[in-house]
Structures are given as C-alpha cells and as structure tokens.
Coordinates of C-alpha atoms in Angstrom, one line a residue:
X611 CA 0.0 0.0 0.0
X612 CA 1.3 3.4 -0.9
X613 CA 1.3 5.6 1.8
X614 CA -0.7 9.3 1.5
X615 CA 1.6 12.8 1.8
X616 CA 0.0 13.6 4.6
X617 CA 2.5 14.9 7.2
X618 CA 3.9 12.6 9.9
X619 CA 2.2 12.1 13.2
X620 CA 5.7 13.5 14.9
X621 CA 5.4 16.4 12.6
X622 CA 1.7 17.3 14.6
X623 CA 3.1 16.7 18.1
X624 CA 6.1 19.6 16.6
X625 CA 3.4 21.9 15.3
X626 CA 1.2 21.9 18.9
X627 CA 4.1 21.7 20.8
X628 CA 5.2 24.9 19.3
X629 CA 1.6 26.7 19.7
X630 CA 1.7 25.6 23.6
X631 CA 4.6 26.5 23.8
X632 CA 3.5 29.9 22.6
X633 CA 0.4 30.0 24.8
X634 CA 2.6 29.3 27.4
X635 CA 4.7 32.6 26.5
X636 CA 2.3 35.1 27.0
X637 CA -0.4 36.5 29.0
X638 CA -2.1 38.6 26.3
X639 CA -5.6 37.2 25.9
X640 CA -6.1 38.1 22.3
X641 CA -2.5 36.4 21.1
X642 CA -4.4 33.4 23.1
X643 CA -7.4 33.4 21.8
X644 CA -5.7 33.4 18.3
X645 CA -3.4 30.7 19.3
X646 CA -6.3 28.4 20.0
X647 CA -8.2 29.5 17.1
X648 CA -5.4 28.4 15.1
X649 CA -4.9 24.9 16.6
X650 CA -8.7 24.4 16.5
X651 CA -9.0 25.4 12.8
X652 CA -6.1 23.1 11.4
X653 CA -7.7 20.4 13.8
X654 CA -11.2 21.0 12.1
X655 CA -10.3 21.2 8.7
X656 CA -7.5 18.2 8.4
X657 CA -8.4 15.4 11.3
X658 CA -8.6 12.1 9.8
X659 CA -11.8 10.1 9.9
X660 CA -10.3 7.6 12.8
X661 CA -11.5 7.0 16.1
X662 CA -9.1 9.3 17.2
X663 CA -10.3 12.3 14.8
X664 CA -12.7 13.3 17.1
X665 CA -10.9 14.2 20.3
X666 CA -10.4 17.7 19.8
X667 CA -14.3 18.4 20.6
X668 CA -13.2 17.0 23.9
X669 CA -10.8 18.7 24.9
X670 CA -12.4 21.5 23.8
X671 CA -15.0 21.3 26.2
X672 CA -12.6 20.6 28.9
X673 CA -10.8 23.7 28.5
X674 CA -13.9 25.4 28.8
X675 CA -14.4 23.4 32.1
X676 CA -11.0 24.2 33.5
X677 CA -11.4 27.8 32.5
X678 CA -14.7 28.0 34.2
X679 CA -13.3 26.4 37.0
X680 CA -10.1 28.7 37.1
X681 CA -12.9 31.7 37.5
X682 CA -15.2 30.3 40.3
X683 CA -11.9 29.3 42.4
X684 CA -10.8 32.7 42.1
X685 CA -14.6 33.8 43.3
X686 CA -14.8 31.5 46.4
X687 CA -11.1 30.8 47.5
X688 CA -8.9 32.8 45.4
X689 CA -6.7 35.5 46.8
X690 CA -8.5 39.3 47.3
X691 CA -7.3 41.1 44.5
X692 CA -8.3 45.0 45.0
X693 CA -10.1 47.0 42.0
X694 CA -13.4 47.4 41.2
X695 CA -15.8 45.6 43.2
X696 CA -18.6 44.0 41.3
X697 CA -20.1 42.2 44.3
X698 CA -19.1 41.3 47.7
X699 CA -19.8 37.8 49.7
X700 CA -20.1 36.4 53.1
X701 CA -16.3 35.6 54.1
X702 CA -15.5 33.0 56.2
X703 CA -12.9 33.9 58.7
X704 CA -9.3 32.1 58.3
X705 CA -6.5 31.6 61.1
X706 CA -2.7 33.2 60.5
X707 CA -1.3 30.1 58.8
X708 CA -3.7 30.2 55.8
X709 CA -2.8 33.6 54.9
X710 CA -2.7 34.4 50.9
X711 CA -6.3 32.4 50.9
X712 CA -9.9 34.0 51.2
X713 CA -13.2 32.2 51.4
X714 CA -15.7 34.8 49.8
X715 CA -15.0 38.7 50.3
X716 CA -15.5 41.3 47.7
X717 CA -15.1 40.2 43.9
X718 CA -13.3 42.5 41.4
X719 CA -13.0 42.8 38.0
X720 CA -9.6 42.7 38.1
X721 CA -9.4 39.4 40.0
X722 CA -12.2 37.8 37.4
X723 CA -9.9 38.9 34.5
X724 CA -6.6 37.4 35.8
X725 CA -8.3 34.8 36.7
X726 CA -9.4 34.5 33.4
X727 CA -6.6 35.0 31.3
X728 CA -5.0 32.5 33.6
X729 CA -7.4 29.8 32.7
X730 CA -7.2 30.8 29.1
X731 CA -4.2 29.7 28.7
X732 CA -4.3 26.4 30.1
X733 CA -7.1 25.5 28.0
X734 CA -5.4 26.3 24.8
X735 CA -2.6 24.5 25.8
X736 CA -5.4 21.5 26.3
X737 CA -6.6 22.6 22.9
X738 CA -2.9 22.1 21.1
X739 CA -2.8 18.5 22.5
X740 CA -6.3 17.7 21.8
X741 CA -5.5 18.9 18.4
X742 CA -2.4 16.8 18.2
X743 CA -4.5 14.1 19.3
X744 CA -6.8 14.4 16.0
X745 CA -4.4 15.1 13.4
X746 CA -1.7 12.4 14.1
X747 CA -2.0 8.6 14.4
X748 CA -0.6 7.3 17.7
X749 CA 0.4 4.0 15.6
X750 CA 2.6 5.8 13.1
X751 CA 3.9 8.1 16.0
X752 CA 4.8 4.5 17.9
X753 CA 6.3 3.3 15.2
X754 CA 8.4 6.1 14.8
X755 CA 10.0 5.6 18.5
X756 CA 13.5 5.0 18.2
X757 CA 14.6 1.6 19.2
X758 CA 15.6 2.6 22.9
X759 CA 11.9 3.6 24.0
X760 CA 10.4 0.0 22.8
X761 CA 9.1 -0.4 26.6
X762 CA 7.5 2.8 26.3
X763 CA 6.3 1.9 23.2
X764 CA 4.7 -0.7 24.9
X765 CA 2.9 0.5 27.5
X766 CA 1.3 3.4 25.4
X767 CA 0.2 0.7 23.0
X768 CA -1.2 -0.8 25.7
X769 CA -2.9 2.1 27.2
X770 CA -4.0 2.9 23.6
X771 CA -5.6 -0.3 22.6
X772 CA -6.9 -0.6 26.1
X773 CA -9.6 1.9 26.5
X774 CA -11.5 1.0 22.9
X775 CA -11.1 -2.3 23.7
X776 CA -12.9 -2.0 27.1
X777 CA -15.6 0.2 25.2
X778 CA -16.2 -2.1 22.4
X779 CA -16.5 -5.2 24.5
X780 CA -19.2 -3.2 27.2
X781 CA -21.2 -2.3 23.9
X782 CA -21.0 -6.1 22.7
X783 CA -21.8 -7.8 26.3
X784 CA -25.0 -4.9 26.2
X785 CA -25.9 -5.8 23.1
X786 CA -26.1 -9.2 23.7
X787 CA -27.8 -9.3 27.3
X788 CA -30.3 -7.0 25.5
X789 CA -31.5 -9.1 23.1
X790 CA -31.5 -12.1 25.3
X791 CA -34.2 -10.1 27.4
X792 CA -31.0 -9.6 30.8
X793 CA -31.0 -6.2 32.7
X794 CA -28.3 -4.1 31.3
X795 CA -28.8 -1.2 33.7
X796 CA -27.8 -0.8 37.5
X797 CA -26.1 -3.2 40.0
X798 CA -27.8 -6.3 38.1
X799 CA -26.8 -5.1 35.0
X800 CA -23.2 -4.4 35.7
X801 CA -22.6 -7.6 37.4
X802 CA -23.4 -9.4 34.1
X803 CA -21.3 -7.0 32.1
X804 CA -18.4 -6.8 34.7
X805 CA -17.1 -10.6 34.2
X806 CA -17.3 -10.9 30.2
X807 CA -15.7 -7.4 29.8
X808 CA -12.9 -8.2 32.0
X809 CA -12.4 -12.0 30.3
X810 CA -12.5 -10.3 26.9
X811 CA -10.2 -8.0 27.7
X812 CA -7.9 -10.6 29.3
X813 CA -7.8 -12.5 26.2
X814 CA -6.9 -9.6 24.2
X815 CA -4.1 -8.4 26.1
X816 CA -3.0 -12.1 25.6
X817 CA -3.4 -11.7 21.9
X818 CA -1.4 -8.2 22.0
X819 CA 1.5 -9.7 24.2
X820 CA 1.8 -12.7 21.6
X821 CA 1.4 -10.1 18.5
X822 CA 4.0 -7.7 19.8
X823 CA 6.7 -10.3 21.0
X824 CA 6.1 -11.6 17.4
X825 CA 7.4 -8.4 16.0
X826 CA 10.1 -8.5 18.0
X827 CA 9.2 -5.7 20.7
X828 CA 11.6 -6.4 23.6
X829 CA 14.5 -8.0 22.0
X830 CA 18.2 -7.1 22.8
X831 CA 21.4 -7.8 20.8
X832 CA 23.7 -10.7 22.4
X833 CA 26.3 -8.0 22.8
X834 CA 26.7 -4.9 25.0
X835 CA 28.8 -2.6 24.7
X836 CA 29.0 -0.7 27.8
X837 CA 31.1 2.0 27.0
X838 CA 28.7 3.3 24.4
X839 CA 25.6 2.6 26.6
X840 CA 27.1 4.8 29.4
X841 CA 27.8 7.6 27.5
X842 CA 24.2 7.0 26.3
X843 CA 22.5 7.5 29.3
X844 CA 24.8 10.8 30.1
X845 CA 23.6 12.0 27.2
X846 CA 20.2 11.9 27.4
X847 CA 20.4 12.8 31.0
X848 CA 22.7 16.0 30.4
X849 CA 20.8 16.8 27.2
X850 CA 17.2 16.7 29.2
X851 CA 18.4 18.7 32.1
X852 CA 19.8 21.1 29.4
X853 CA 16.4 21.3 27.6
X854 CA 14.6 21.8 30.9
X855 CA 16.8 24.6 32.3
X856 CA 16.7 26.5 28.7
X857 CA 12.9 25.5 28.4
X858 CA 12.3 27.3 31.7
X859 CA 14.3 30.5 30.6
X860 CA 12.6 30.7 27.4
X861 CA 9.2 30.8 29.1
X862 CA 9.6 32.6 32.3
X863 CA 9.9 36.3 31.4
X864 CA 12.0 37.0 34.7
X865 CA 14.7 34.1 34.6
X866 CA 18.4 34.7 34.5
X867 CA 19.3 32.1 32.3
X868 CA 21.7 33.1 29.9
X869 CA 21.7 31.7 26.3
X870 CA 18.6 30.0 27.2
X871 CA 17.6 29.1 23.8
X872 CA 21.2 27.7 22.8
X873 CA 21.0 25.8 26.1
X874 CA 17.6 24.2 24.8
X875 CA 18.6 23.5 21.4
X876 CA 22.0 22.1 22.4
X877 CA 20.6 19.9 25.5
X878 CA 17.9 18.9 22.4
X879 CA 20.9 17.6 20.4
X880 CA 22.8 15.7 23.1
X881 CA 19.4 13.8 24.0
X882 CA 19.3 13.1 20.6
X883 CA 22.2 11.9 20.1
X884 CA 22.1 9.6 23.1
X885 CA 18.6 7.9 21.9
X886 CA 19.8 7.2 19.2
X887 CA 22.9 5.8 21.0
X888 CA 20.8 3.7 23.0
X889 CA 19.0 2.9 20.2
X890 CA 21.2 0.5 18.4
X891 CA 21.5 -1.7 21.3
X892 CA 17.6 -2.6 19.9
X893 CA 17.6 -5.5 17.1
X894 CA 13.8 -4.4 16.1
X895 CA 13.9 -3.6 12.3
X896 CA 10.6 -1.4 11.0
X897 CA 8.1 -2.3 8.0
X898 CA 7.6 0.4 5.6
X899 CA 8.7 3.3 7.9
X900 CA 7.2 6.5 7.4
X901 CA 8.8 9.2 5.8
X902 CA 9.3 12.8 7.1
X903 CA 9.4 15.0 4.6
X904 CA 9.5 18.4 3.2
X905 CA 5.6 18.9 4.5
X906 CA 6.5 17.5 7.8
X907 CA 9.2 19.6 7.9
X908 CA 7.3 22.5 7.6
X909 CA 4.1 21.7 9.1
X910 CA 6.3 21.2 12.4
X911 CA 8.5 24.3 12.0
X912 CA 5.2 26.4 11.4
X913 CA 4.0 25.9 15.0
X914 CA 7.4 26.9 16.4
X915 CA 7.1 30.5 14.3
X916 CA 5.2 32.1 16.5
X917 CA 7.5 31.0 19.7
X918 CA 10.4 32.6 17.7
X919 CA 8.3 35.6 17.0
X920 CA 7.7 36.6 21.0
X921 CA 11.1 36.0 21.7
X922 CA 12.2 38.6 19.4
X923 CA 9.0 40.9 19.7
X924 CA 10.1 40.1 23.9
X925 CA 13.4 41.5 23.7
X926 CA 12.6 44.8 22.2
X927 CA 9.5 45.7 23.6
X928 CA 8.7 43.4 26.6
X929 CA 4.8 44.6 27.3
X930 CA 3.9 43.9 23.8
X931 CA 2.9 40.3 24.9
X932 CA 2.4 40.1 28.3
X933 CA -1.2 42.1 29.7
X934 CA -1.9 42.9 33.4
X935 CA -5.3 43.7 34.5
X936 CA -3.6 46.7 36.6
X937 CA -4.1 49.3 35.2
X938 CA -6.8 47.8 33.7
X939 CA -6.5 48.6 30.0
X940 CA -7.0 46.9 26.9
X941 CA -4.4 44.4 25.3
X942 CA -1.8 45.4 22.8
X943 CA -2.2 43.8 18.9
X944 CA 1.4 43.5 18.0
X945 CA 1.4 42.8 14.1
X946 CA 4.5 40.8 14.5
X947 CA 3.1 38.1 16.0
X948 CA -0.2 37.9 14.8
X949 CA 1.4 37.1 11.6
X950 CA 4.0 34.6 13.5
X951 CA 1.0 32.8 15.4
X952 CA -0.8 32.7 11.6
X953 CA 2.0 31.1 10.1
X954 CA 0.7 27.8 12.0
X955 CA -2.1 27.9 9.4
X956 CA 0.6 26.6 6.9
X957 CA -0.6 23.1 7.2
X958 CA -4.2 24.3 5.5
X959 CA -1.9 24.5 2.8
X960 CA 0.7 21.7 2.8
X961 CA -1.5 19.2 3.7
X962 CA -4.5 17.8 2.2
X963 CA -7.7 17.2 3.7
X964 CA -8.3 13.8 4.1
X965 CA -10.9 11.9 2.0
X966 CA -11.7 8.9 4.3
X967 CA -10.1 6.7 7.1
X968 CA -6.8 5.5 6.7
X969 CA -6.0 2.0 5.4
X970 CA -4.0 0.1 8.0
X971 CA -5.5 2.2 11.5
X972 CA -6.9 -0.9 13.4
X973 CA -7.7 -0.6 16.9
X974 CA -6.8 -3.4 18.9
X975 CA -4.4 -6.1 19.2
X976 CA -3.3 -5.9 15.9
X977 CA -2.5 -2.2 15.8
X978 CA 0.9 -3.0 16.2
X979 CA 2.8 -3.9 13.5
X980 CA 6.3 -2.7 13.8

C-alpha cells in the first residue's frame, strides 16, 4: 500500500508543541485566543476520519471546564485582588497560617480577569494537544520511536488499545444481554457485564503480548557494549536537564538564564544523540517506515514561528505580549506576532484534507505492526 503525503504524526506533536509553547509565552488574551483559534482550525479542517479524529471536541470542552473552573476558584477561594468591586460575599474567617487564601470577600473585576486569562491559557494549551490528538495517528507516532523507547512503546500501546477495547467489548456484552431479554442497567446489569468485559479484555491483552513479542518488541542484541551505553545514558540525561533549564528561561519572562535558547537547542541535540545511542542496542527492524518529509518539515516548523516571533517581539518591547489587569486597559495587537502565530495555518496549505479513514488504523491487538 502506498502511503498518502500527509504529514507525519511527529510532525503534529512539533506543530502543537510549538503553539503551547507559545500560549505558554504570553499572558495577552487576544495572542491566546488566536493561538487556539489556530490549533482548532487546522484540527477541524485536516483530522482524519479515525476514532481518534474526534478528540479535539473533547478537549475542547474541557478547557472550557477548566477555565470556568479557574474563574469560580478565584470567586470563592482565590486570593482578594483589590479593584473594582462588582459584588461582595459572606467571608469565612481564616487563622494566620492560611494567609494568601480568602473564602468569599469582595469580587473585582480585576481578579475575574486574571483569573481568566489565567485559565485561558491552560485550556489552549489543552486545545494544542487535543489537536495533536486528532491530526496524528498514535500507531505511526509508535512506530516512529526509536529503538531505545520500545518499553515505552509498549505500554502506550497498551494504554492505547486498552480503552477502545474495554468500550467495544461493554457495547458487545450490552448488546447481547439486551437481546436475550437480561437487565443491562444498575447493580444487576453491571454484574453481568463486569465478568465478560474483564475475560475479553484478558484474552486480548493475551493476543497483543503474543502479536507484539512476534514483531520483536523487547528483544536485545547478544552484545553490549557498555562503553557506548554509558555515554548514552549521560547524554540523554545531560541533554534533558539542558532542555529543561533552557525550556524554563525561554518561558519565564523573569529568569536569569543566559543563552537559554542555545541551552535548549543544544541539551535537544545531546538527548538526541544519546537515543539514538541507545538505540542501536535494539535488534527491532521497522516495516515500511514512514517518511518525514519536506511537508512535515514544515508543518512542524510552522508551530514553532510564533515562539520565535515573542522572543524577538520580547526582547525589544517586553509589554507587547504580556497584559496585566492593573491598570486595567486593553491588550496590545502586535502585528509581529499575529502574523507569526498565523503562520501555524501553513498546514491548511501543505497538507491535504483527508478523503476517508486510513488504510491500516486498526484498533486493537493488531494495531501493532512494527
């Protein structure tokens, strides 16, 4: 089977990496509200017509949960912001120790809206993932794990072929009981369910475990080298710690960290370098591995645009992306980053909308096929 030019399911997790990333940068509602507006309409307009297509919705209305959640915990136990009072509620008197937290007290506006923006940009980052979650396939992004992460690889495809599973079997067992005229609702109902599901799902992890050793998941060369596998694991270990520390200075606006993007990008290459290290003490070979191409390339790069963009835009003219609710104004629209956060569109363009479901997306035992 010839495989589609769509871009590669690594090449998603790139792009919405790099727009939470970006949400993560600023505080400026508008640049968030574009950010997920971005991520929702490349999610929209090019999810495939798998089970997994659909997720975005989800996470779309738990970002609206969380944000709604972020404003009534601000309202009842949040911290007493002064400003404009918009109402005032019966407080609950607190002792010394839980100083910094309020039960009721006046509400401002001030305190709604940073409680606000600070919700907003946890759900868009929940919006990025949920819509890497709809664009890629999590069997082509296990596939393309690097030899060293094959028990990883495992135990998401576990977790991944777990869940349907358990779904698909409840609807059979209902199904059936139905028709045979057995409860299928409340405690009589589940204990009929309860013990088919759970042998069902017994025999296909069986099945999974027997398809998965079959491919070779789990196998190791007869020799070691150890030399190479230590400076493996310092590698990745330096090269992580290096991409945390220059992750953090990139995103916190008051860190000291100098260099801290050539300290991400050079802890990135050392971890690299040691997966792939570690990698080659793994004798799994791959069938028909996906390519990355020149659309992947820049379907993952255009996510990371706008990250660039605020950096720059930070360094000249720090207030340009960052918005506080004292004094209470309205936000800035630097043009500079608008267009940087709408260079994530670019996969509108490289890639094409998908017709139908993918041949080869199965959802169970036999997803695996590495």
């Amino acid at each position: 089977m010839r495989r589609d030019n769509r871009p590669h399911g690594v090449a998603w997790w790139i792009w919405a990496l790099g727009l939470a990333a970006g949400a993560l940068r600023t505080t400026n509602p508008v640049l968030l509200l574009v950010l997920g507006t971005v991520a929702i309409m490349v999610a929209v307009a090019r999810r495939s017509g798998a089970p997994w297509g659909g997720s975005i919705a989800t996470f779309i209305r738990v970002a609206l949960i969380v944000m709604a959640l972020r404003v009534v915990l601000q309202v009842v136990f949040g911290q007493q912001i002064p400003g404009h009072v918009i109402v005032t509620l019966p407080s609950v008197p607190l002792p010394a120790w839980a100083e910094g937290v309020s039960i009721g007290g006046p509400v401002t506006v001030e305190g709604l809206l940073t409680a606000l923006v600070g919700g907003l940009r946890l759900g868009v980052v929940l919006i990025c993932f949920g819509a890497a979650n709809s664009l890629a396939s999590p069997r082509e992004v296990l596939r393309s794990l690097p030899g060293a992460l094959h028990e990883v690889a495992v135990a998401i495809t576990v977790a991944l072929c777990f869940a349907p599973e358990i779904i698909a079997a409840v609807l059979r067992v209902r199904s059936a009981r139905r028709l045979r005229g057995r409860p299928t609702r409340g405690l009589a109902g589940l204990r009929g369910i309860a013990v088919p599901v759970l042998e069902d799902a017994l025999e296909h992890s069986l099945q999974l475990a027997s398809s998965m050793g079959a491919r070779g998941f789990g196998r190791r060369p007869a020799v070691v080298a150890p030399r190479r596998e230590r400076l493996a694991i310092v590698g990745v270990v330096v090269g992580s710690l290096m991409v945390l520390i220059g992750g953090y200075g990139m995103l916190a606006s008051s860190s000291s960290v100098p260099a801290a993007a050539w300290v991400g990008i050079l802890g990135a290459v050392m971890a690299t370098g040691g997966v792939a290290l570690s990698g080659r003490r793994s004798a799994r070979t791959r069938y028909r591995p996906a390519p990355f191409g020149i659309r992947s390339l820049l379907c993952a790069l255009s996510g990371w645009t706008a990250v660039v963009v605020m950096s720059v835009v930070a360094s000249v003219a720090p207030g340009t992306i960052t918005w506080s609710a004292y004094p209470l104004t309205w936000p800035s629209l630097p043009a500079g980053v608008l267009v940087g956060i709408a260079a994530g569109l670019l996969p509108l363009l490289v890639a094409p909308r998908p017709s139908a479901v993918r041949i080869g997306e199965p959802i169970g035992a036999m997803a695996v096929t590495s």
